[in-house]
Coordinates of C-alpha atoms in Angstrom, one line a residue:
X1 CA -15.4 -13.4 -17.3
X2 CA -14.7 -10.7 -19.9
X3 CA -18.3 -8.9 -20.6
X4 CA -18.4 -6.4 -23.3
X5 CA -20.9 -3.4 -23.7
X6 CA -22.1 -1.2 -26.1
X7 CA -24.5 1.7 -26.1
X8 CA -24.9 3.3 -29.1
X9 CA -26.8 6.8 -29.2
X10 CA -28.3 7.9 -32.7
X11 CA -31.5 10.1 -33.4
X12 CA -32.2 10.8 -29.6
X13 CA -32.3 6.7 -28.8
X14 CA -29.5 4.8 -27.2
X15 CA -29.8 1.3 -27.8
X16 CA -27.7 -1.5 -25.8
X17 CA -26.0 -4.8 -26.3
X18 CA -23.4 -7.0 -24.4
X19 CA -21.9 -9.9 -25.6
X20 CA -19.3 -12.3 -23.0
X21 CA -15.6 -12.4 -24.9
X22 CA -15.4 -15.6 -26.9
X23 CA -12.3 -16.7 -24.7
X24 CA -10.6 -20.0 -24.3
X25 CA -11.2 -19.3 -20.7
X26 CA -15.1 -18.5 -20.8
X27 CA -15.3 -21.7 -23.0
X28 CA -13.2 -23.8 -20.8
X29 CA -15.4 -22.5 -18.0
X30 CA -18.4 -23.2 -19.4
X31 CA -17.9 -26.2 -20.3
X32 CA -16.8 -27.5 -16.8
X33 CA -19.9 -25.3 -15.3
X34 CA -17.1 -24.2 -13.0
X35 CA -14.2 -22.1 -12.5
X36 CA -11.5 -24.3 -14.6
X37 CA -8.9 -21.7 -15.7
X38 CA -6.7 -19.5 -13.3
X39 CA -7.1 -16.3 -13.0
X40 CA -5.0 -13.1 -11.4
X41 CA -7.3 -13.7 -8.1
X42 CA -9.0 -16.7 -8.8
X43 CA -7.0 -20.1 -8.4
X44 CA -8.9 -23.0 -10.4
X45 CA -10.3 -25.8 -7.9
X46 CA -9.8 -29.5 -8.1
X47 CA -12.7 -31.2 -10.5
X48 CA -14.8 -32.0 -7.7
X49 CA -16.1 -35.1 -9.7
X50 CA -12.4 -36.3 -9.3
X51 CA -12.0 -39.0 -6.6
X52 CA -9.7 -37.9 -3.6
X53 CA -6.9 -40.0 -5.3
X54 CA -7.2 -38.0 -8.5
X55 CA -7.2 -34.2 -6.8
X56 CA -4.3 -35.1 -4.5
X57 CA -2.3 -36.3 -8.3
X58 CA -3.2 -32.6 -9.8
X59 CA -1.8 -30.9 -7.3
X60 CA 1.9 -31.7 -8.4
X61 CA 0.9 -31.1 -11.8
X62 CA 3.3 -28.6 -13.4
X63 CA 1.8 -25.4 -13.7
X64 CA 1.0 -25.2 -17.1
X65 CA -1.2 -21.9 -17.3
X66 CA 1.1 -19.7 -16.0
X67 CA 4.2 -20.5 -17.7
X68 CA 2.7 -21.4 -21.1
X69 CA -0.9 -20.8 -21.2
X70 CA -1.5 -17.6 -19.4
X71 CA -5.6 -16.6 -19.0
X72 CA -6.9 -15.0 -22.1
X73 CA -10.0 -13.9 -20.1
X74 CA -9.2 -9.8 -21.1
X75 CA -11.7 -8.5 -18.9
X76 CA -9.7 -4.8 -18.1
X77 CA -9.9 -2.7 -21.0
X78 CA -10.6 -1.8 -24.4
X79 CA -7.3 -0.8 -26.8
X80 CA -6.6 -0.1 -30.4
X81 CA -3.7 -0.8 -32.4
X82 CA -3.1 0.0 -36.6
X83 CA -6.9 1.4 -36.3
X84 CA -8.3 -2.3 -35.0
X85 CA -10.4 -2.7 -31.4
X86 CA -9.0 -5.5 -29.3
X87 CA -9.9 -6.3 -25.5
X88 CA -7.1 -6.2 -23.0
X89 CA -5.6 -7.7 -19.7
X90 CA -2.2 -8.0 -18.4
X91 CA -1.1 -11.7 -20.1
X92 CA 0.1 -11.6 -24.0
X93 CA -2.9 -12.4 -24.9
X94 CA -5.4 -10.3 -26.3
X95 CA -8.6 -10.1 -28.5
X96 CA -9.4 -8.7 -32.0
X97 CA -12.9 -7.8 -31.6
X98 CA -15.6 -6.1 -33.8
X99 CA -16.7 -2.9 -32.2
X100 CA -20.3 -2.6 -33.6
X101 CA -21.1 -6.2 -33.1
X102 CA -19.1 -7.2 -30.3
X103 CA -17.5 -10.5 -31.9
X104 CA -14.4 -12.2 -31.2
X105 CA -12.7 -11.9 -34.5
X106 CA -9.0 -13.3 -32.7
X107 CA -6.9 -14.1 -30.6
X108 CA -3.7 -12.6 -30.6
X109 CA -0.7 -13.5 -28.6
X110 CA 2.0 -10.7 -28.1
X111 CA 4.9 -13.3 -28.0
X112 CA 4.4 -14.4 -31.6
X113 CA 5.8 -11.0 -32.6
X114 CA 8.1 -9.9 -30.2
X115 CA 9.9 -11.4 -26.6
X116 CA 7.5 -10.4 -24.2
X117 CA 5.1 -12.4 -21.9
X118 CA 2.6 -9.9 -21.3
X119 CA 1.5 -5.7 -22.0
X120 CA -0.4 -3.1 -20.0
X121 CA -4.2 -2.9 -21.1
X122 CA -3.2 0.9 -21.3
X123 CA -1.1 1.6 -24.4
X124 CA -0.4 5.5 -25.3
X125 CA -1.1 6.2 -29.1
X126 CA 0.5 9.1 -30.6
X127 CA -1.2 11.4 -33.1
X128 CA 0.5 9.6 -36.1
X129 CA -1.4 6.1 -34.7
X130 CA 2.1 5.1 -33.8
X131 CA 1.7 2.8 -30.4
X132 CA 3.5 2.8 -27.2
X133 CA 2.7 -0.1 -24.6
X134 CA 5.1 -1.9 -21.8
X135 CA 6.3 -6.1 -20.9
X136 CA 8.4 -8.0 -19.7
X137 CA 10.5 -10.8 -20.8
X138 CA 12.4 -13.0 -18.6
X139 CA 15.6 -14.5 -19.0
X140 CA 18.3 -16.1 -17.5
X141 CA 19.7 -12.2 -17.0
X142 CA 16.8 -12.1 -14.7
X143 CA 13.4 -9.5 -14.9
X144 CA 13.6 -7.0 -18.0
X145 CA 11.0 -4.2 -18.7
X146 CA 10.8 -3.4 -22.3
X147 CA 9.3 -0.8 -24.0
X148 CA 6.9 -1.5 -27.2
X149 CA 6.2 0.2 -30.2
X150 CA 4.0 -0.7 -32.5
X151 CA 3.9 1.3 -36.0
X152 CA 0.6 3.2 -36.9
X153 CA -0.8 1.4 -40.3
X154 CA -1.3 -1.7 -41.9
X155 CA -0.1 -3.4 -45.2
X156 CA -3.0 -6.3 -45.3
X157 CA -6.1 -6.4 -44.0
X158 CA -5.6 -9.3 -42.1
X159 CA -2.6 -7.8 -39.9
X160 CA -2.7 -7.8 -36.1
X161 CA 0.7 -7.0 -34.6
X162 CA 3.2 -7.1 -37.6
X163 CA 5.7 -4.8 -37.6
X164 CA 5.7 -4.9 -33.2
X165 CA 9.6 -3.6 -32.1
X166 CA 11.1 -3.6 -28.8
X167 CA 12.1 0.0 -28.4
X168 CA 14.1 -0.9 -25.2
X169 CA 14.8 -2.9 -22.7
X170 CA 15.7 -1.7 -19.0
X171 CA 17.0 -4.6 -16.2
X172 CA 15.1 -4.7 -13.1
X173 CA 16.7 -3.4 -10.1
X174 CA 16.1 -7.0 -8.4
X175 CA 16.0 -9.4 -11.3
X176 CA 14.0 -12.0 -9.0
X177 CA 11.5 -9.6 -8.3
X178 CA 10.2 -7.4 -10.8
X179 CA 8.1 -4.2 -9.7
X180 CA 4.6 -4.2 -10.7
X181 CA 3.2 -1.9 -13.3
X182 CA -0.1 -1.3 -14.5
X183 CA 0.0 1.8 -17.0
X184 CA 3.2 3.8 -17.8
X185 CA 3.2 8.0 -18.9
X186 CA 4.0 9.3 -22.0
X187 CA 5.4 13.3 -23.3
X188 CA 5.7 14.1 -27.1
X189 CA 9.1 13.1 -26.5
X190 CA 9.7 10.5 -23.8
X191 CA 8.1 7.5 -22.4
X192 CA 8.3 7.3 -18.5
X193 CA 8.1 4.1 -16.7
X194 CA 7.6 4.4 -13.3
X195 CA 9.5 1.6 -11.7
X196 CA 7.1 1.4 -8.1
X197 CA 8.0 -0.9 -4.6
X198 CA 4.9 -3.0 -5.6
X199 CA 7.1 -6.3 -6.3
X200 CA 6.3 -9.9 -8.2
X201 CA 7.8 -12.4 -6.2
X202 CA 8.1 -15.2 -9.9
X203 CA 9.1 -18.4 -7.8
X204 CA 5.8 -17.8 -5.9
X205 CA 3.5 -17.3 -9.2
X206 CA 5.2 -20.2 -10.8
X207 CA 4.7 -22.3 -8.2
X208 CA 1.3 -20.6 -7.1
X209 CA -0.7 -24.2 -9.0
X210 CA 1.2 -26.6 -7.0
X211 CA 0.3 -24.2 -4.1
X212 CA -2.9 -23.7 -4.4
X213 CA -2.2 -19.7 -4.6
X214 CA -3.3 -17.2 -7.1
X215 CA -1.3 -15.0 -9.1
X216 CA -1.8 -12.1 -7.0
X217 CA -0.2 -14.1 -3.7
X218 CA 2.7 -13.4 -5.5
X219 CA 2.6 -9.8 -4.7
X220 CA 3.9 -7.4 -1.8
X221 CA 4.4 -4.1 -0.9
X222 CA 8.0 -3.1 0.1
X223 CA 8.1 0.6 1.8
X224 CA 11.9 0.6 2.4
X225 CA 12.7 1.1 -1.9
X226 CA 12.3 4.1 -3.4
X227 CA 10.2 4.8 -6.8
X228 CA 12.1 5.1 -9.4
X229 CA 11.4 7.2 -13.0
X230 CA 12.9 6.0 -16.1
X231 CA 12.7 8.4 -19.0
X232 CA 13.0 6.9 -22.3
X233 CA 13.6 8.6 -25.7
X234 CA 10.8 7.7 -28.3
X235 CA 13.1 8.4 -31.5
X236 CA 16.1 6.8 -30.0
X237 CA 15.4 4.1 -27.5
X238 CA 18.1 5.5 -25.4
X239 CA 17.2 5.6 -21.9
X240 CA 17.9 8.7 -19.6
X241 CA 21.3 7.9 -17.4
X242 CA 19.3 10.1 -14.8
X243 CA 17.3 8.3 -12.3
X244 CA 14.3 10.1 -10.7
X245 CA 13.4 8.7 -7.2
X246 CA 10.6 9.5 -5.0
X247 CA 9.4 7.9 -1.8
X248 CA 7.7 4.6 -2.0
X249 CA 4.3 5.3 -3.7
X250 CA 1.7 3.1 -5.7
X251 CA 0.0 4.0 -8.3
X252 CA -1.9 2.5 -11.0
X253 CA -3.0 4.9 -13.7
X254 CA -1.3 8.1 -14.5
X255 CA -3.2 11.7 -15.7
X256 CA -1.6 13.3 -18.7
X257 CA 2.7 14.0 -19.1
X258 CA 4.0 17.3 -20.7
X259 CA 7.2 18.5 -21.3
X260 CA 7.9 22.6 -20.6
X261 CA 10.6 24.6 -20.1
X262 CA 13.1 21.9 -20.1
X263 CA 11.4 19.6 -17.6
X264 CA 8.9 17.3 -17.5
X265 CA 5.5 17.4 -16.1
X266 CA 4.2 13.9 -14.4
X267 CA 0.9 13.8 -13.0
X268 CA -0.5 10.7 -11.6
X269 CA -3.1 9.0 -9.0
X270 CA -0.7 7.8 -6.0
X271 CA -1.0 6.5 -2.4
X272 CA 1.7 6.1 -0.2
X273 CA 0.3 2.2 0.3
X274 CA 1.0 -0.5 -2.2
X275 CA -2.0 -2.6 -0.3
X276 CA -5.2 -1.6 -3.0
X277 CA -5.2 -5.1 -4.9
X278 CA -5.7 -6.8 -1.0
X279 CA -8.8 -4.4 -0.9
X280 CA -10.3 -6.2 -3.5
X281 CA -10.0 -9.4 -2.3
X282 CA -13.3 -11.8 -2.5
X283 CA -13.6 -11.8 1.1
X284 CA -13.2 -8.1 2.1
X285 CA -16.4 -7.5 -1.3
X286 CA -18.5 -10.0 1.1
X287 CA -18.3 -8.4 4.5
X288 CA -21.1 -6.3 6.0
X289 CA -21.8 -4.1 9.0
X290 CA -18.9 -3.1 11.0
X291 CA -16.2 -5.5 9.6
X292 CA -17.2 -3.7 6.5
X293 CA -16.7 -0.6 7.8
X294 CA -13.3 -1.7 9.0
X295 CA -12.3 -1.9 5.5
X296 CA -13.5 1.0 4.5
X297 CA -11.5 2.4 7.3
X298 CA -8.2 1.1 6.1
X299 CA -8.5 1.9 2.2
X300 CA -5.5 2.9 0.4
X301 CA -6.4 6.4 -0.5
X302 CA -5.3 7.6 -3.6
X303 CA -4.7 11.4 -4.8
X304 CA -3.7 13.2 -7.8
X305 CA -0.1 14.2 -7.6
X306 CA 2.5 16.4 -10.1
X307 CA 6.3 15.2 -10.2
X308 CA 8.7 17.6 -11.7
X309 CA 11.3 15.9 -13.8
X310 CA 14.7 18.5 -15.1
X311 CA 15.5 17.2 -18.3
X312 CA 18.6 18.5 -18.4
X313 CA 21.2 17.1 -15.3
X314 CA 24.9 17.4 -16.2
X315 CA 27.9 17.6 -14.0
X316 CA 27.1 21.2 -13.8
X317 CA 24.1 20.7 -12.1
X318 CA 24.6 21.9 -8.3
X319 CA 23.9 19.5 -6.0
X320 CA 20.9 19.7 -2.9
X321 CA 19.1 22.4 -4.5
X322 CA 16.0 23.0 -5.6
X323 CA 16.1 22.5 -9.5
X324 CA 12.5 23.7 -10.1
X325 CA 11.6 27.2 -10.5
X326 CA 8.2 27.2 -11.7
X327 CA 6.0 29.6 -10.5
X328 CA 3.3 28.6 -7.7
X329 CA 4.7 25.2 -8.1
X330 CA 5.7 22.9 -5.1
X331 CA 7.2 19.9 -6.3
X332 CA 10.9 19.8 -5.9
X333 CA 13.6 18.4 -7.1
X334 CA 17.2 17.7 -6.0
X335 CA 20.4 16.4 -7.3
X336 CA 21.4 14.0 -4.9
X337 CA 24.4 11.9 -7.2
X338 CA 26.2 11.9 -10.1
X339 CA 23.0 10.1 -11.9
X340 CA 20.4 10.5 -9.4
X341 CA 17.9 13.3 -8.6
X342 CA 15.1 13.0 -5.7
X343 CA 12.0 14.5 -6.8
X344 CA 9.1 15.5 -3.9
X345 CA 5.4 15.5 -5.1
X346 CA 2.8 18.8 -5.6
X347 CA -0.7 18.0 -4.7
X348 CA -3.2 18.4 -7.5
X349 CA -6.3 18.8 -4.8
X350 CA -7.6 21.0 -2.6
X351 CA -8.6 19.6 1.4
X352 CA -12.4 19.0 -0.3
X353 CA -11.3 16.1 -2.0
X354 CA -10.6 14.1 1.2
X355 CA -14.2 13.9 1.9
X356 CA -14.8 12.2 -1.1
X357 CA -12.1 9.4 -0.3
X358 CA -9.6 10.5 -3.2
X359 CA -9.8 9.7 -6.9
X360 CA -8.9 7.5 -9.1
X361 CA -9.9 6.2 -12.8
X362 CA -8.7 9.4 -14.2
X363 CA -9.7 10.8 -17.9
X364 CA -8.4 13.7 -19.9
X365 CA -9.5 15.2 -23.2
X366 CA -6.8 12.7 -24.4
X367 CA -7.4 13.3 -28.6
X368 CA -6.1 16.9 -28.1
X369 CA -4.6 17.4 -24.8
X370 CA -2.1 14.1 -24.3
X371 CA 1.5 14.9 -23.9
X372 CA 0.3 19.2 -23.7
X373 CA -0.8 21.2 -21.1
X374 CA -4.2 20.9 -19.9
X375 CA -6.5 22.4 -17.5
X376 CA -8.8 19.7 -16.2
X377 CA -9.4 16.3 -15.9
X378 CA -12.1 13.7 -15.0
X379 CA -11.9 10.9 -12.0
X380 CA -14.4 8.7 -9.3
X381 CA -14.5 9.2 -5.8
X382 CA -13.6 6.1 -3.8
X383 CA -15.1 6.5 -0.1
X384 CA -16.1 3.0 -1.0
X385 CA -14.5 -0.1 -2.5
X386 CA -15.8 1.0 -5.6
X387 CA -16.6 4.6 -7.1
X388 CA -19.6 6.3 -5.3
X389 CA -18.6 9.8 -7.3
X390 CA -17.9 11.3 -10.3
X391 CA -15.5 14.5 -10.0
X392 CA -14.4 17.3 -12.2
X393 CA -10.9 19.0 -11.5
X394 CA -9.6 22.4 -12.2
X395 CA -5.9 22.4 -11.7
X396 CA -6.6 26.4 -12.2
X397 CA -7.0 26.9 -8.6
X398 CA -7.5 23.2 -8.4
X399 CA -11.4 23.4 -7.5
X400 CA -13.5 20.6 -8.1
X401 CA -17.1 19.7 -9.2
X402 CA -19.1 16.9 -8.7
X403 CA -22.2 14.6 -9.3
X404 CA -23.3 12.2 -6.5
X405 CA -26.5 10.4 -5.4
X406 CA -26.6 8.6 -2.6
X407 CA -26.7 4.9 -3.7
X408 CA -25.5 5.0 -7.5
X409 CA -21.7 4.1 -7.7
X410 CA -20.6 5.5 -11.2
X411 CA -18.0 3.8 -13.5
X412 CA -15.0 5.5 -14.8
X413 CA -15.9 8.9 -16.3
X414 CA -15.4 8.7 -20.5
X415 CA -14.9 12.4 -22.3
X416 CA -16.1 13.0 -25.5
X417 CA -15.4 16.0 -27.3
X418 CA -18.2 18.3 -28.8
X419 CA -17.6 18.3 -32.6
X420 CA -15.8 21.3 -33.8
X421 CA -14.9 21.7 -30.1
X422 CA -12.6 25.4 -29.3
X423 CA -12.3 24.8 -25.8
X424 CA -11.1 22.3 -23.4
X425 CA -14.1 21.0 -21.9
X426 CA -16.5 21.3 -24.8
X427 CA -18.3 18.3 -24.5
X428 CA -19.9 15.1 -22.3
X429 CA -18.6 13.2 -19.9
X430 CA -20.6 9.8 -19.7
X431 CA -20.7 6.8 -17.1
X432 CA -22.2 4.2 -16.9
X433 CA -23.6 3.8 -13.3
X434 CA -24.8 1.0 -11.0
X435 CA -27.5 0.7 -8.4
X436 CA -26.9 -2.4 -7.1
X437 CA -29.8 -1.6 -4.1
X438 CA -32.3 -2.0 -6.9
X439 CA -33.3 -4.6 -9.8
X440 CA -32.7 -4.4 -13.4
X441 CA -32.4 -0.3 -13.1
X442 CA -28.6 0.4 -14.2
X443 CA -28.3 3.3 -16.6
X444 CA -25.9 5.7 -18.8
X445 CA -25.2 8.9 -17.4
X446 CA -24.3 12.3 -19.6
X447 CA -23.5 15.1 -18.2
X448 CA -22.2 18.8 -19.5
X449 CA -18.1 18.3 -19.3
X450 CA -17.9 22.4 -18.7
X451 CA -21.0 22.4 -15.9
X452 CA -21.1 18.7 -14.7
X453 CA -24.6 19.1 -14.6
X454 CA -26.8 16.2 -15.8
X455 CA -28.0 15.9 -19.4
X456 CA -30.0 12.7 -19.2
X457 CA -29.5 9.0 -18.2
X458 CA -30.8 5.6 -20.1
X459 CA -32.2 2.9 -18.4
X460 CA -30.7 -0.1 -19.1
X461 CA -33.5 -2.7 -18.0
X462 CA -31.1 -5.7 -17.3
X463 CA -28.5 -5.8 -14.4
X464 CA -24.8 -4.6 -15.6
X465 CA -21.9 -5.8 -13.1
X466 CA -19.5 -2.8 -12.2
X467 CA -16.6 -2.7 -14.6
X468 CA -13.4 -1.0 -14.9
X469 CA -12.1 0.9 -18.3
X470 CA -14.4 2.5 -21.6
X471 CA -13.6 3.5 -24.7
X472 CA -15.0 6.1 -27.3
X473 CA -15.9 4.9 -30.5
X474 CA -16.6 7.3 -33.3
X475 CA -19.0 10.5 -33.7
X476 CA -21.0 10.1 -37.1

């Protein structure tokens, strides 16, 4: 269930609070003292108070809470939209939520403004407030992606969504199976969906009640598509006729995009494995000893990558040549059709960075440096099946730094800018970190964004589950 956190540091204190989301899912839950709604790993179980007559009857139920009542348990991240806090998954539903207490305020469901049945807990917000975020409707045409935009202020107080647009809408490639998305990238002038071989097979979520599947039984890796790059125009909605394909990659949350020189700058966390959500699985968390190890063994490691993307591919553009001249650069780029251009990756890492299992959960200094060029960014090691690092990279010679202690498993590395800040990493960078080896003894980390040494920690004295994405508030 959703569990919300706050610390709050003022006058050399830092005070805490956590209140459970006020979902109709926690609330159904509670009241059965069980697991009663659905979930994207979690299939309810039969009432076991029900006579054997009565479970084998709800199995041919029609499966209600995925086609009209998806989970509103948004337990992934924290977004913002006209200047409002809500709590975020990947259904249409979401949360209004007060950010100093921690209260429900409402529930807000995407497909009362526009046709979509779901968004990415990642939106991109433009310096305007202007909002970009990604879902999909489905049709008789099959699968569509559509891009979102949602405008920057409100008229009423009471507004949630009004004023929500459909910038676009692009077919899937198979309309049966739709590719998987978690986030989507963002320049000052295009929004790039990356259009991955992680697939959603809907007959099997649709009937995953009757089956006594989960959502995510509905998923699977295909290695024989390519990725594909959709560039859309944020004035215009107009998307690029030029596809951008890449091998068959996965990848779940991107760094920063820029556009320079006529092309466009895509850097990502990727694996060459679309496997990772198995690695989670409730069975592999339980193991121990050497079947443990064996799954440790056979992680999906992912790395940070840079994709090169010409803006500019006519029928002038020569064909099975290099299109990318940029200097100390390796990506590539070649036209390999009339519409189609085959892009190869640069690695954004040195060789140390294997040792610490790759990285994911990256962070930028996004107020200033989304959609520019930028210099570093922030990310957790995974040698295990959750972070066990924090890591600071320099793509200026691409060095790294990085806190570790054996034992603490850091959460997803949160920058905040110094106030009056000149240079890139003027600042904090600040974790929350778990030590699940000892009681009652989890703490929030600060440390120095320019040194990555440690500035202090405070001890939460209750036990705090390891979670997934943060959110600055404000600087008073």
């Amino acid at each position: 269930m959703a569990l919300l956190h706050q610390f709050k540091i003022s006058d050399g204190r830092v005070t805490y609070k956590s209140r459970f989301l006020s979902s109709d899912s926690y609330q159904s839950n509670q009241e059965h003292n069980r697991i009663a709604v659905s979930e994207f790993g979690t299939i309810n179980m039969p009432d076991p108070c029900k006579n054997f007559f009565q479970r084998f009857l709800s199995r041919f139920e029609l499966p209600s809470e995925y086609l009209t009542l998806p989970t509103d348990n948004a337990n992934v991240s924290f977004v913002t939209y006209k200047g409002d806090y809500y709590v975020s998954t990947e259904t249409n539903i979401m949360h209004k939520v007060d950010p100093e207490t921690l209260k429900t305020i409402a529930k807000v469901d995407w497909s009362k403004f526009i046709a979509v049945n779901g968004a990415t807990a990642h939106p991109h917000t433009d310096p305007d407030g202007t909002t970009y975020n990604m879902g999909n409707s489905y049709g008789r045409k099959g699968a569509i992606y559509n891009i979102i935009r949602v405008p920057p202020t409100k008229i009423t107080e009471e507004e949630t969504l009004e004023g929500a647009e459909v910038l676009c809408s692009i077919p899937s490639t198979d309309k049966t199976k739709p590719s998987y998305y978690h986030s989507f990238a963002m320049s000052e002038n295009y929004v790039v969906f990356i259009e991955q071989p992680i697939k959603m097979d809907m007959l099997k979520i649709v009937t995953g009640k009757l089956r006594r599947k989960s959502i995510s039984d509905g998923f699977s890796w295909n290695p024989k598509l390519n990725t594909i790059f959709h560039l859309i125009d944020k004035q215009t909605g107009k998307v690029n006729s030029t596809k951008y394909l890449a091998k068959p990659l996965s990848t779940f949350h991107q760094i920063n995009a820029f556009e320079e020189d006529g092309l466009l700058i895509l850097d990502m966390c990727a694996a060459d494995d679309g496997q990772t959500i198995a690695n989670y699985k409730v069975q592999n968390l339980r193991k121990s000893g050497e079947a443990l190890d064996e799954v440790y063994n056979t992680l999906c490691r992912v790395f940070p990558r840079r994709f090169v993307l010409p803006l500019k591919v006519d029928r002038d553009t020569p064909y099975d040549q290099n299109l990318i001249n940029r200097p100390d650069c390796t990506a590539t780029s070649k036209r390999i059709g009339k519409d189609k251009v085959f892009c190869t990756h640069e690695d954004l890492h040195g060789e140390d960075l294997h040792q610490y299992g790759g990285l994911e959960f990256p962070q930028i200094n996004y107020g200033k440096y989304n959609t520019h060029p930028y210099r570093y960014f922030y990310g957790c090691g995974f040698r295990h099946l959750v972070g066990d690092t924090l890591i600071k990279m320099d793509l200026h010679g691409k060095h790294m730094k990085v806190w570790e202690h054996a034992g603490l498993y850091p959460s997803e590395p949160v920058f905040v800018p110094s106030p009056n800040a000149t240079e890139e990493d003027d600042g904090v960078v600040m974790s929350v970190v778990i030590t699940p080896n000892k009681d009652k003894s989890t703490f929030l980390l600060v440390l120095d964004a320019k040194t990555f040494e440690e500035l202090g920690r405070a001890v939460v004295p209750v036990n705090i589950p390891y979670g997934f994405h943060g959110t600055f508030n404000t600087t008073a």
